[in-house]
Short mmCIF file of C-alpha atoms in Angstrom, two decimals:
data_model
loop_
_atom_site.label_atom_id
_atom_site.label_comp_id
_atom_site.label_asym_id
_atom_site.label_seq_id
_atom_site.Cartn_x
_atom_site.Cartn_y
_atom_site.Cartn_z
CA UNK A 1 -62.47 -165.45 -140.07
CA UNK A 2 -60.78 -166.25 -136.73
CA UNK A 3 -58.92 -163.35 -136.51
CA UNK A 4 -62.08 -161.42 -135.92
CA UNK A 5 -62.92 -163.40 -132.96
CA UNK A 6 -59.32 -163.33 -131.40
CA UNK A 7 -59.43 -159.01 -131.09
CA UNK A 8 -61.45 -159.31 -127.31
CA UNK A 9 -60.17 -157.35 -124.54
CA UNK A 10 -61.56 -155.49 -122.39
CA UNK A 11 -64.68 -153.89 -122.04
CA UNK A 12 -67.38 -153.84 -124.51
CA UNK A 13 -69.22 -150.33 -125.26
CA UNK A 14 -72.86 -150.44 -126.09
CA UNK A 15 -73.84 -150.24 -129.30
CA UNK A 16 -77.31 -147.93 -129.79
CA UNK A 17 -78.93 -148.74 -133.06
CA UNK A 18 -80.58 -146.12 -134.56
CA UNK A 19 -83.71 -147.25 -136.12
CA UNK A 20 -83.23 -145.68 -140.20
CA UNK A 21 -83.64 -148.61 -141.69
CA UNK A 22 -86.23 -151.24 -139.86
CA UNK A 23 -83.16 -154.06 -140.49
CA UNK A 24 -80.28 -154.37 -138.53
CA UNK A 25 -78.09 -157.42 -138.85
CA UNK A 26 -74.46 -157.59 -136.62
CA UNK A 27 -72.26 -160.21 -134.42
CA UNK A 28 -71.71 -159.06 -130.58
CA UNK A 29 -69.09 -160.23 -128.55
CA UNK A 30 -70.20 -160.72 -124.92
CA UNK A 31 -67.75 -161.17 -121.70
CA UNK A 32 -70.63 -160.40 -118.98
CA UNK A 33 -73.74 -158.34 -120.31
CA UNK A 34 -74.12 -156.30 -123.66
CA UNK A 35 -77.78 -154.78 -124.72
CA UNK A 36 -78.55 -153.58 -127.99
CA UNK A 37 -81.15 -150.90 -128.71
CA UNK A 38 -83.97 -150.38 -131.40
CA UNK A 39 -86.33 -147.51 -131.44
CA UNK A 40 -89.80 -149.05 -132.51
CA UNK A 41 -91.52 -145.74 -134.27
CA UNK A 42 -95.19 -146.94 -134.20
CA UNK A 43 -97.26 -149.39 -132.17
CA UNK A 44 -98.24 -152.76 -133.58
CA UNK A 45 -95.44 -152.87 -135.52
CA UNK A 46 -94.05 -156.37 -135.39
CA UNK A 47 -90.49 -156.86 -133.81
CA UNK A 48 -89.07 -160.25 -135.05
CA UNK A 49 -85.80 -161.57 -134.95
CA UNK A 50 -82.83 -164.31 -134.33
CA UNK A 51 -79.77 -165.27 -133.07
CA UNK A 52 -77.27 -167.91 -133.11
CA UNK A 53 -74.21 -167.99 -131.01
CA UNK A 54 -71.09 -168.52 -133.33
CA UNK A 55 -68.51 -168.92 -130.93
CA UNK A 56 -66.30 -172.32 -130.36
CA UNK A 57 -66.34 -172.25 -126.64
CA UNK A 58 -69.80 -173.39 -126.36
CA UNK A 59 -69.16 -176.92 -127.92
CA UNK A 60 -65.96 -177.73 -126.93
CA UNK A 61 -67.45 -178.15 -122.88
CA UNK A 62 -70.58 -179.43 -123.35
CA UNK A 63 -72.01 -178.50 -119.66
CA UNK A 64 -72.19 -174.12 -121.11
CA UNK A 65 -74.83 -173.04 -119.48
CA UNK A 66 -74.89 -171.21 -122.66
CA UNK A 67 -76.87 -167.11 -122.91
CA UNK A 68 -79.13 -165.11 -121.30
CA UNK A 69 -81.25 -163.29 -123.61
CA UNK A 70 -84.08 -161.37 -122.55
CA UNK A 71 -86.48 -158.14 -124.61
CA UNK A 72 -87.46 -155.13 -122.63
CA UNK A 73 -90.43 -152.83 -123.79
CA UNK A 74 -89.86 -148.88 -123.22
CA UNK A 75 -92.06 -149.58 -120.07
CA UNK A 76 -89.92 -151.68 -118.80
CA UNK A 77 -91.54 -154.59 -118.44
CA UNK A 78 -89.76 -157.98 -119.89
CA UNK A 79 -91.37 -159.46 -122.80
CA UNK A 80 -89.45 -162.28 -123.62
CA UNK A 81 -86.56 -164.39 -121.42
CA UNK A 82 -84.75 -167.11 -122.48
CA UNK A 83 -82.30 -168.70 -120.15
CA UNK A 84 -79.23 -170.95 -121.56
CA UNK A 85 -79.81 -171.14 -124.99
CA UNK A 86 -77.69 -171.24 -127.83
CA UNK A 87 -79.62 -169.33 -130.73
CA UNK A 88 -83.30 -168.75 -130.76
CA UNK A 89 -86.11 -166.78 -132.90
CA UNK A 90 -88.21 -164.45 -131.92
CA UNK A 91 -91.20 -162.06 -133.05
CA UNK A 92 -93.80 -159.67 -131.07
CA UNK A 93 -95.93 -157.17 -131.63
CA UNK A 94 -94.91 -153.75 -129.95
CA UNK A 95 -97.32 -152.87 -127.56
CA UNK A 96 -96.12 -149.18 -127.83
CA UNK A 97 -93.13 -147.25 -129.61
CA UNK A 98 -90.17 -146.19 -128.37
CA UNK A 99 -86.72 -147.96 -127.27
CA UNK A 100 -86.87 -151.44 -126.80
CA UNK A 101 -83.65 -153.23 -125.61
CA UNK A 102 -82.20 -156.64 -126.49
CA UNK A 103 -80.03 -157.54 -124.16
CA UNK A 104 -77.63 -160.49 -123.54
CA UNK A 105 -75.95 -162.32 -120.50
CA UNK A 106 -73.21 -164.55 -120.19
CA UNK A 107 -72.75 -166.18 -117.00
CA UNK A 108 -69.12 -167.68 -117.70
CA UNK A 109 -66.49 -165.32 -118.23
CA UNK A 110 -65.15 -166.40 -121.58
CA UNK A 111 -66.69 -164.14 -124.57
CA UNK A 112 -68.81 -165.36 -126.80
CA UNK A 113 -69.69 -164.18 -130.05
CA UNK A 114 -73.34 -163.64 -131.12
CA UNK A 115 -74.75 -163.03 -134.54
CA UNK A 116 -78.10 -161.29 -134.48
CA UNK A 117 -80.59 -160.01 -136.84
CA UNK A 118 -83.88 -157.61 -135.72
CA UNK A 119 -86.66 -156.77 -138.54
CA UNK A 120 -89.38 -153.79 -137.43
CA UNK A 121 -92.02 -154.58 -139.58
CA UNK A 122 -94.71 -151.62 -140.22
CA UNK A 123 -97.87 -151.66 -142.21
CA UNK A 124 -99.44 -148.40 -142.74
CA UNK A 125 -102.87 -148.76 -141.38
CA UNK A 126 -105.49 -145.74 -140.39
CA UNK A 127 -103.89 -145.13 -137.42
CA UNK A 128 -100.84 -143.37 -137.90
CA UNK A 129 -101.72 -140.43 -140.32
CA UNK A 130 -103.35 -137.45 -140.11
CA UNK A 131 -107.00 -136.88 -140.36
CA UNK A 132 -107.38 -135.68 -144.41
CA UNK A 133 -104.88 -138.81 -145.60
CA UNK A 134 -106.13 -141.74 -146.62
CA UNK A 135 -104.18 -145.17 -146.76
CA UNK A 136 -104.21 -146.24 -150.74
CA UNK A 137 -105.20 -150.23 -149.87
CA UNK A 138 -102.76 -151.06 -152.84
CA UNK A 139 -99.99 -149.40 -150.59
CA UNK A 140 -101.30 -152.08 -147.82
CA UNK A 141 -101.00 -155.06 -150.08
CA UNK A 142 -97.37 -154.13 -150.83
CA UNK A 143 -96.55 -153.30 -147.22
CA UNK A 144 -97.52 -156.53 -146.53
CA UNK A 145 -95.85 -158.25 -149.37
CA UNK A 146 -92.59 -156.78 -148.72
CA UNK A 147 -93.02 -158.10 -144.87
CA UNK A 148 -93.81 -161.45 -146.16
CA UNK A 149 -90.51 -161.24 -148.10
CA UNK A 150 -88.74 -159.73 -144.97
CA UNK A 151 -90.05 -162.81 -142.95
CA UNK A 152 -88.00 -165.01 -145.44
CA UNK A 153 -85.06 -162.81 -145.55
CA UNK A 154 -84.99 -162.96 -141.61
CA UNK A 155 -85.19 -166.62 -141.59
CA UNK A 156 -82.63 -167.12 -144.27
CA UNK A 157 -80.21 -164.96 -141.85
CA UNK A 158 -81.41 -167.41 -139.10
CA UNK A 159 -80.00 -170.68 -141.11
CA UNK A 160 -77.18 -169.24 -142.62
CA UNK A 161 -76.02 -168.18 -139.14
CA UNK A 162 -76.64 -172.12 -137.84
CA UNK A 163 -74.87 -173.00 -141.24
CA UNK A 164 -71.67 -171.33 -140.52
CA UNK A 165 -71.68 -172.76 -136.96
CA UNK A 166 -72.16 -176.19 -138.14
CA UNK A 167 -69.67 -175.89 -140.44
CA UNK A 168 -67.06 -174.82 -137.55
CA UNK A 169 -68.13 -177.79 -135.56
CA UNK A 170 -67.84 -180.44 -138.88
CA UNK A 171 -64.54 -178.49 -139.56
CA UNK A 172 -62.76 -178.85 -136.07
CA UNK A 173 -64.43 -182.46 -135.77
CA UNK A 174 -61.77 -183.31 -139.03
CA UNK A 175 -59.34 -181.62 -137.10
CA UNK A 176 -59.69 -183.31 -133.83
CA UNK A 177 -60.09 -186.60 -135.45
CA UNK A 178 -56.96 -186.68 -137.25
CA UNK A 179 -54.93 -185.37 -134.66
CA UNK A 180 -56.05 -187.22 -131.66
CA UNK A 181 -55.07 -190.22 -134.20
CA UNK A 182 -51.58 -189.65 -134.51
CA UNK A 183 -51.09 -188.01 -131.09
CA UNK A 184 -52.08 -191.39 -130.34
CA UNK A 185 -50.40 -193.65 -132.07
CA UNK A 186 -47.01 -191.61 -131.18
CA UNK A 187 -48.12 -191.94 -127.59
CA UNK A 188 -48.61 -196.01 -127.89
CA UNK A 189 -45.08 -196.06 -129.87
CA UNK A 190 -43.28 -194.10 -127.24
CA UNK A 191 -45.09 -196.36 -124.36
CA UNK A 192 -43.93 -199.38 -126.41
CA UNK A 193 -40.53 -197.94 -127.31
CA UNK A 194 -39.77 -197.29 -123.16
CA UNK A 195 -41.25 -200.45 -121.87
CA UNK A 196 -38.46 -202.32 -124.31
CA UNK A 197 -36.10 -199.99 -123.00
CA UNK A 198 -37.00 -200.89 -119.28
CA UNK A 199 -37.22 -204.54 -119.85
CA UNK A 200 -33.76 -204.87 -121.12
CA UNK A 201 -32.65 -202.78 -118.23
CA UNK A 202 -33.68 -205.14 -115.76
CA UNK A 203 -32.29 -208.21 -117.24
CA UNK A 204 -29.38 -206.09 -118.13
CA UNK A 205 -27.30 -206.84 -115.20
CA UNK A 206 -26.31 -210.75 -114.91
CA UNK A 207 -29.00 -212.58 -114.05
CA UNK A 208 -27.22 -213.82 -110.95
CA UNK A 209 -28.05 -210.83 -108.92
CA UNK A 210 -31.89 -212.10 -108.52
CA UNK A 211 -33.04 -208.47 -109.33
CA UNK A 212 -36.73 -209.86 -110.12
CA UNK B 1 -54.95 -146.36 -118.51
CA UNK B 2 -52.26 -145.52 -121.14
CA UNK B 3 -52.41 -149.38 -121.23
CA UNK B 4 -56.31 -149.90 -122.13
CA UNK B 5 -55.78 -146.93 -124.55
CA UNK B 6 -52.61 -149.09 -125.94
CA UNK B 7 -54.52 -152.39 -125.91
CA UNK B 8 -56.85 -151.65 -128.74
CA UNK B 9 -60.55 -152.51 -127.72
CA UNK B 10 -61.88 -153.60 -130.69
CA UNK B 11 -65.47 -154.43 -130.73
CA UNK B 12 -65.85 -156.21 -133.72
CA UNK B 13 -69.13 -156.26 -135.11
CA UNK B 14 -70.12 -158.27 -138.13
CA UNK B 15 -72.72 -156.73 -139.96
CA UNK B 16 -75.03 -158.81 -142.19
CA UNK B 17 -73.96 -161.59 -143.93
CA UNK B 18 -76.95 -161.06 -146.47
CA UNK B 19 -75.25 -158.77 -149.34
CA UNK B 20 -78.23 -156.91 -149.52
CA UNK B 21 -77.96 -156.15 -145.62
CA UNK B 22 -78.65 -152.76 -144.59
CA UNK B 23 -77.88 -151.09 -141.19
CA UNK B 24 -77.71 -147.56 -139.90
CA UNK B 25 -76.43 -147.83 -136.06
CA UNK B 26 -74.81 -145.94 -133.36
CA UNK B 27 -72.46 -147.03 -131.21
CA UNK B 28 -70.38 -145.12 -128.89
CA UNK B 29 -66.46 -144.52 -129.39
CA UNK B 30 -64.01 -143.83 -126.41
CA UNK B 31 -61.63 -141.97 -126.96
CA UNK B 32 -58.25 -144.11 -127.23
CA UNK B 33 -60.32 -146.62 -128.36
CA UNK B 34 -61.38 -148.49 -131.28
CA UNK B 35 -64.22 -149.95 -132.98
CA UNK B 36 -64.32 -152.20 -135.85
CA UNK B 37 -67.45 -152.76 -137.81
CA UNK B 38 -67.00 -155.55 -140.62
CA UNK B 39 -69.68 -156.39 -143.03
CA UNK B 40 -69.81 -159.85 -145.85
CA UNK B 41 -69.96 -158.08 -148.77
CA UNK B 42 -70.43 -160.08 -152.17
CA UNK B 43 -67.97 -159.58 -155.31
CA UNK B 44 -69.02 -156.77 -157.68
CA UNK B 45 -72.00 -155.24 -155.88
CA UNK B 46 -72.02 -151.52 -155.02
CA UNK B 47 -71.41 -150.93 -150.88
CA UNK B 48 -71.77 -147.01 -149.67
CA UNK B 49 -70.62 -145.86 -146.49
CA UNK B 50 -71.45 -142.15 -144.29
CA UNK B 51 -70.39 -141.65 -141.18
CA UNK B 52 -70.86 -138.88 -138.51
CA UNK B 53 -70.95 -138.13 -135.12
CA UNK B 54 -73.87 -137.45 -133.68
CA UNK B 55 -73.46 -133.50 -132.00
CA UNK B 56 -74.40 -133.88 -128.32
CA UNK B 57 -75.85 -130.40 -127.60
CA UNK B 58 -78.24 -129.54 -130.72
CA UNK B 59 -77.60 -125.98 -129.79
CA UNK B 60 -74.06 -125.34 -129.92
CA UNK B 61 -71.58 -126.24 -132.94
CA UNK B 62 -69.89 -129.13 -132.84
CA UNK B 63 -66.67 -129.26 -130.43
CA UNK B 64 -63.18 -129.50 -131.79
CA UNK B 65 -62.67 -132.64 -129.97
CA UNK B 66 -64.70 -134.79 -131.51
CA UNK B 67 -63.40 -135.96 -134.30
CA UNK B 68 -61.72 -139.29 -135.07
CA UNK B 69 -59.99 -141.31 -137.64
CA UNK B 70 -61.15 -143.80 -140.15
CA UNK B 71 -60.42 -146.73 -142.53
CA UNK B 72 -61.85 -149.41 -144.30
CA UNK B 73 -59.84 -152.40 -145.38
CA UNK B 74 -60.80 -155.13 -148.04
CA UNK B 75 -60.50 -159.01 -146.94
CA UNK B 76 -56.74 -158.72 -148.23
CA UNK B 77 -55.88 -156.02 -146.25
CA UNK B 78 -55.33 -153.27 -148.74
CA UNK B 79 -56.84 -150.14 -147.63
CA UNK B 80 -59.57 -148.51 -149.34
CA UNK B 81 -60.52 -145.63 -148.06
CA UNK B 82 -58.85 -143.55 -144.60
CA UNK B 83 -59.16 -140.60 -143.13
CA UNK B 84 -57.87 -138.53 -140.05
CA UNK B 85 -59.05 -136.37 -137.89
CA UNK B 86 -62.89 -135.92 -138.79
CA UNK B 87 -66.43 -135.73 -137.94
CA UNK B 88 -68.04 -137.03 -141.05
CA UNK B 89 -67.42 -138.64 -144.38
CA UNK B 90 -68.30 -141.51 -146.94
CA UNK B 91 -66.86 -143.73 -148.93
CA UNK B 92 -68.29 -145.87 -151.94
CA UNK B 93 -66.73 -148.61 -153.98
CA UNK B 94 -67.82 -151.47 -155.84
CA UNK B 95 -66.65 -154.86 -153.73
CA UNK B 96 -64.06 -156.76 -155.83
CA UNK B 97 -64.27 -160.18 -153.74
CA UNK B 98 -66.06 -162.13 -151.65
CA UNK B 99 -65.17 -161.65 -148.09
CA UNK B 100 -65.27 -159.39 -144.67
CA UNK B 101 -64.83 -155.81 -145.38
CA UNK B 102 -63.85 -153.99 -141.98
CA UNK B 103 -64.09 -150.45 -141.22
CA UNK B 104 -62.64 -149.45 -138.17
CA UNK B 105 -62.87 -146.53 -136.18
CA UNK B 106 -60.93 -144.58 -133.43
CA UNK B 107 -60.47 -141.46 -131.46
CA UNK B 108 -57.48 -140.31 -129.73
CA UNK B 109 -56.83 -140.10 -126.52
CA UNK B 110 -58.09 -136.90 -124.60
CA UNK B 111 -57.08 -136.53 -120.61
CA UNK B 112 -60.78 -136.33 -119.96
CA UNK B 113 -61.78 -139.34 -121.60
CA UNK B 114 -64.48 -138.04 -124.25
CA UNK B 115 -67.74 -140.69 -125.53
CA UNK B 116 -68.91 -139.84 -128.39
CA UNK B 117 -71.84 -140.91 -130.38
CA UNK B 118 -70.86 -142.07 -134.30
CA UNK B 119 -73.56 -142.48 -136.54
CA UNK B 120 -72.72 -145.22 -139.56
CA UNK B 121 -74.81 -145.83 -142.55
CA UNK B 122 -73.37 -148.66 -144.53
CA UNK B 123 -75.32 -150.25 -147.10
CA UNK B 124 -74.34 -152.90 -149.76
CA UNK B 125 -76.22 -155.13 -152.61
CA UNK B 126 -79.77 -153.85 -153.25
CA UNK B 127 -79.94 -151.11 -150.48
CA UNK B 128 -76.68 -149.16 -151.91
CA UNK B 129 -78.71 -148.26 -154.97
CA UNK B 130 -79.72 -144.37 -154.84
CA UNK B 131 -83.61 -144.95 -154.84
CA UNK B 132 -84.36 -141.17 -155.44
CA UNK B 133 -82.19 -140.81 -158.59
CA UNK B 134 -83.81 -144.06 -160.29
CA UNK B 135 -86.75 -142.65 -159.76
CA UNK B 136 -86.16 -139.28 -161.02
CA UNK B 137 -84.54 -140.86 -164.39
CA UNK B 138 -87.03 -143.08 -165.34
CA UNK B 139 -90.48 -141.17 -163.72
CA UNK B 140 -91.64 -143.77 -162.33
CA UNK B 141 -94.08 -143.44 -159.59
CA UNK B 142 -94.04 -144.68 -156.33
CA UNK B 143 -95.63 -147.79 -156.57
CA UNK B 144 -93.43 -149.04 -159.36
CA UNK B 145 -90.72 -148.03 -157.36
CA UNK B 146 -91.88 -149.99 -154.60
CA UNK B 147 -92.73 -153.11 -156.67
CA UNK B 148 -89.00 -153.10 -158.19
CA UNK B 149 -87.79 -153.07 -155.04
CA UNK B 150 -89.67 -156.56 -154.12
CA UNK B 151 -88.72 -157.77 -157.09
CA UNK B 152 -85.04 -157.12 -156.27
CA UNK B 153 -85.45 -158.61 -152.76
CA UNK B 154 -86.98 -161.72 -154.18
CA UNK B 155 -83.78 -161.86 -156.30
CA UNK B 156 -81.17 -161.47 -153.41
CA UNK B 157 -83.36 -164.32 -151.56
CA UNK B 158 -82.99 -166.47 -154.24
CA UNK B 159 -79.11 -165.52 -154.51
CA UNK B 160 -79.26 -166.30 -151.12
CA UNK B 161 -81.07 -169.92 -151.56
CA UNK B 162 -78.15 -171.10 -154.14
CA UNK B 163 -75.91 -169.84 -151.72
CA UNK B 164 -76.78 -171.87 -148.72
CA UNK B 165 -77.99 -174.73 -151.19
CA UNK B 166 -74.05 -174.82 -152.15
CA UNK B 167 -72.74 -174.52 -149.05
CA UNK B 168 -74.88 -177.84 -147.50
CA UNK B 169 -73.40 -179.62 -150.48
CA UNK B 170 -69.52 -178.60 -149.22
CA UNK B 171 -70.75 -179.70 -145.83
CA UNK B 172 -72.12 -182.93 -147.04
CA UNK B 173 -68.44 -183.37 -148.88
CA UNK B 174 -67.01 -182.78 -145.62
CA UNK B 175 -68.39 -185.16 -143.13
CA UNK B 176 -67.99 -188.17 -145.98
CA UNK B 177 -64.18 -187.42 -145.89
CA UNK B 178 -64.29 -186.91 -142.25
CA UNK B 179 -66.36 -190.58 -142.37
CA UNK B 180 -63.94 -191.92 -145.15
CA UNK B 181 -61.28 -190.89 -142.66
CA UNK B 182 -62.13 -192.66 -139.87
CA UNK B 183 -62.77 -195.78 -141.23
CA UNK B 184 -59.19 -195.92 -142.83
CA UNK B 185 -57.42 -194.44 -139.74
CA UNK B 186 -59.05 -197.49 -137.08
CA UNK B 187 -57.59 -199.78 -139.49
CA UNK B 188 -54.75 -198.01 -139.25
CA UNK B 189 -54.39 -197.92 -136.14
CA UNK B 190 -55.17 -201.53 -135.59
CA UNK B 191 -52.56 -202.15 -138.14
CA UNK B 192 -49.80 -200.05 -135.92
CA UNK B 193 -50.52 -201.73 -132.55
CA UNK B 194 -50.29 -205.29 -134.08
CA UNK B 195 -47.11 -204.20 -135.48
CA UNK B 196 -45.69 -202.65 -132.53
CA UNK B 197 -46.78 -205.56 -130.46
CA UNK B 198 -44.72 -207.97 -133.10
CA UNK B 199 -41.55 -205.65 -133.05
CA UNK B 200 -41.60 -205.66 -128.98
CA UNK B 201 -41.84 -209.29 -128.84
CA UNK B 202 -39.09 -210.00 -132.00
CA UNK B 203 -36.75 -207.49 -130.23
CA UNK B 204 -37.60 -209.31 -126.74
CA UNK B 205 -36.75 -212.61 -128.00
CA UNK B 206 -33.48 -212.03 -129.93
CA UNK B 207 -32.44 -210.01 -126.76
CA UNK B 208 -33.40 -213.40 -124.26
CA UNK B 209 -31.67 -215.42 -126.58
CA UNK B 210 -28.52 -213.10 -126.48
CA UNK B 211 -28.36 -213.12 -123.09
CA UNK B 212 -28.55 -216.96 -123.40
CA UNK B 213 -32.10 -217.02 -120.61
CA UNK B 214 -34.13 -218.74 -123.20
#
């Protein structure tokens, strides 16, 4: 696993996601500002989505200011901003198709990793076909049913993501712990070991010299 | 320059930790560059893979230029599928362990540098299954196709539930030992200063006594 976070350098290229399948699940690494792109085909559908920052760096100094995350509509207007947070959900309703844009910001420059997950849910509804079709209501009911399901899927992404980060931070607390422990206990022998050492140096000489 | 194109930018990208993830994305690829895509892929289920780049000017054939090179490597490291030098392919194989599966692509280096557009399908679990062909084998209609489909997502979210279920239980495990841990190592540690204390002051005293100053 950690070899996949070590591979940074550099400059990050964007990543477009072409909207085939309405899922797209994948782990960024930031070092200043990376957006991610999803083409919404019809309006209403709903967008909804998390994230969870995996990376170390944000626990080991606990004043992070931690990410920048903010959703842009094809319009351009901004419909969601979240300042400093480590992971978050989300979920809207498009207010029109076209190329909405997730993007990220990291104020510090050490990269951190993000794992992210974006559903486009679509129900077929009147509205999107042509005059002679007809929408089966069955084919409704199992529209929604599968976005019912994809609303657990999403949020089973969403806690596995916090799972693996907890699990880091458990994992490096056992670390820490045990060698802080013996870092210190060397550190008190060696302090112990060179204040015997300095004591016998200054009695060392006769004691008729009136060095103390 | 020939450093950055020596320095191997590697954006890796996770994909999905779900088996039963799906994604079809672009991304762009600089040439002398490379970009690694790695997806958590569960033993014995079916993963497919296309690739292709994505032709700039819909009018004119595709340029010579634009091709690149392509592998995918198991969690181990062994190589399953590679290829040099072109502008589209797939690869399918069924996943024999747990773990990241990484495929990583990259163009060479042209002197003016060339982006280009790759378009990568890579589907595992439920999603790698070839839809149409079920459905022309067993006529089914639509809707029956539709409601299997459910019915196989309800069975990767379950998957998914014993999953996380076991891996709260090997976190639970963890912090006791961590806990148990701690507990014996203060008492340790107690136990090392009061010795160290006693040594100093033994060693002190036979030394004064030596030297004849107590």
């Amino acid at each position: 696993m950690e070899r996949k976070w070590r591979k940074i350098s550099g400059l990050i290229g964007l990543l477009l996601l072409n909207f085939m399948n309405n899922v797209s699940s994948l782990s960024l690494t930031i070092t200043k500002v990376e957006c991610v792109y999803e083409i919404v085909r019809f309006e209403g559908d709903i967008v909804s989505g998390n994230f969870v920052v995996v990376d170390h760096h944000i626990f080991w100094s606990s004043d992070h200011p931690g990410i920048d995350f903010s959703i842009t509509s094809p319009g351009g207007d901004i419909l969601h901003n979240l300042k400093g947070t480590s992971g978050d959900k989300f979920s809207f309703k498009a207010p029109r198709s076209g190329l909405y844009q997730f993007c990220f910001h990291n104020p510090l420059s050490t990269p951190e990793t993000i794992a992210l997950y974006i559903h486009i849910g679509h129900i077929p509804n009147e509205h999107n076909l042509a005059k002679n079709e007809h929408v089966d209501p069955i084919n409704v009911k199992i529209a929604e049913l599968r976005e019912a399901l994809e609303a657990v899927t999403t949020e089973q992404k969403y806690l596995k993501a916090r799972d693996a980060v907890h699990r880091r931070t458990n994992e490096s607390t056992k670390k820490r712990v045990i060698g802080y422990t013996v870092g210190e206990y060397i550190l008190l022998t060696i302090a112990s070991v060179l204040q015997v050492v300095y004591i016998r140096r200054l009695f060392s000489k006769s004691v008729g010299y009136n060095r103390i | 320059m020939i450093l950055r194109s020596v320095i191997m930018v590697v954006v890796v990208v996770v994909v999905g930790i779900l088996s039963s993830a799906s994604q079809a994305l672009r991304f762009e690829l600089q040439s002398g560059h490379t970009k690694c895509i790695s997806e958590d892929i569960k033993s014995n289920s079916m993963t497919v893979g296309k690739y292709h780049v994505v032709n700039p000017n819909e009018a004119y054939p595709l340029p010579d230029s634009l091709k690149f090179a392509v592998r995918v490597t198991s969690p181990q490291g062994n190589s399953l599928h590679t290829a040099e030098k072109v502008e589209t392919g797939q690869f399918a194989f069924t996943a024999a362990e747990d773990g990241d599966y990484m495929a990583c692509f990259w163009a060479e280096d042209h002197s003016p540098q060339i982006i280009m557009t790759v378009d990568f399908d890579w589907r595992s679990g439920v999603q790698a299954m070839d839809w149409s062909n079920v459905a022309k084998k067993g006529q089914v209609d639509v809707m029956e196709l539709e409601l299997k489909k459910l019915y196989d997502t309800v069975t990767s979210i379950h998957e998914e539930m014993f999953y996380l279920r076991e891996r709260e239980e090997e976190m639970q495990a963890l912090n006791q030992a961590t806990t148990s841990k701690m507990f014996w190592l203060s008492f340790l540690s107690l136990f090392l200063c009061l010795s160290v204390a006693g040594i100093q002051f033994w060693h002190l005293k036979t030394f004064f006594e030596k030297k004849k100053l107590i």
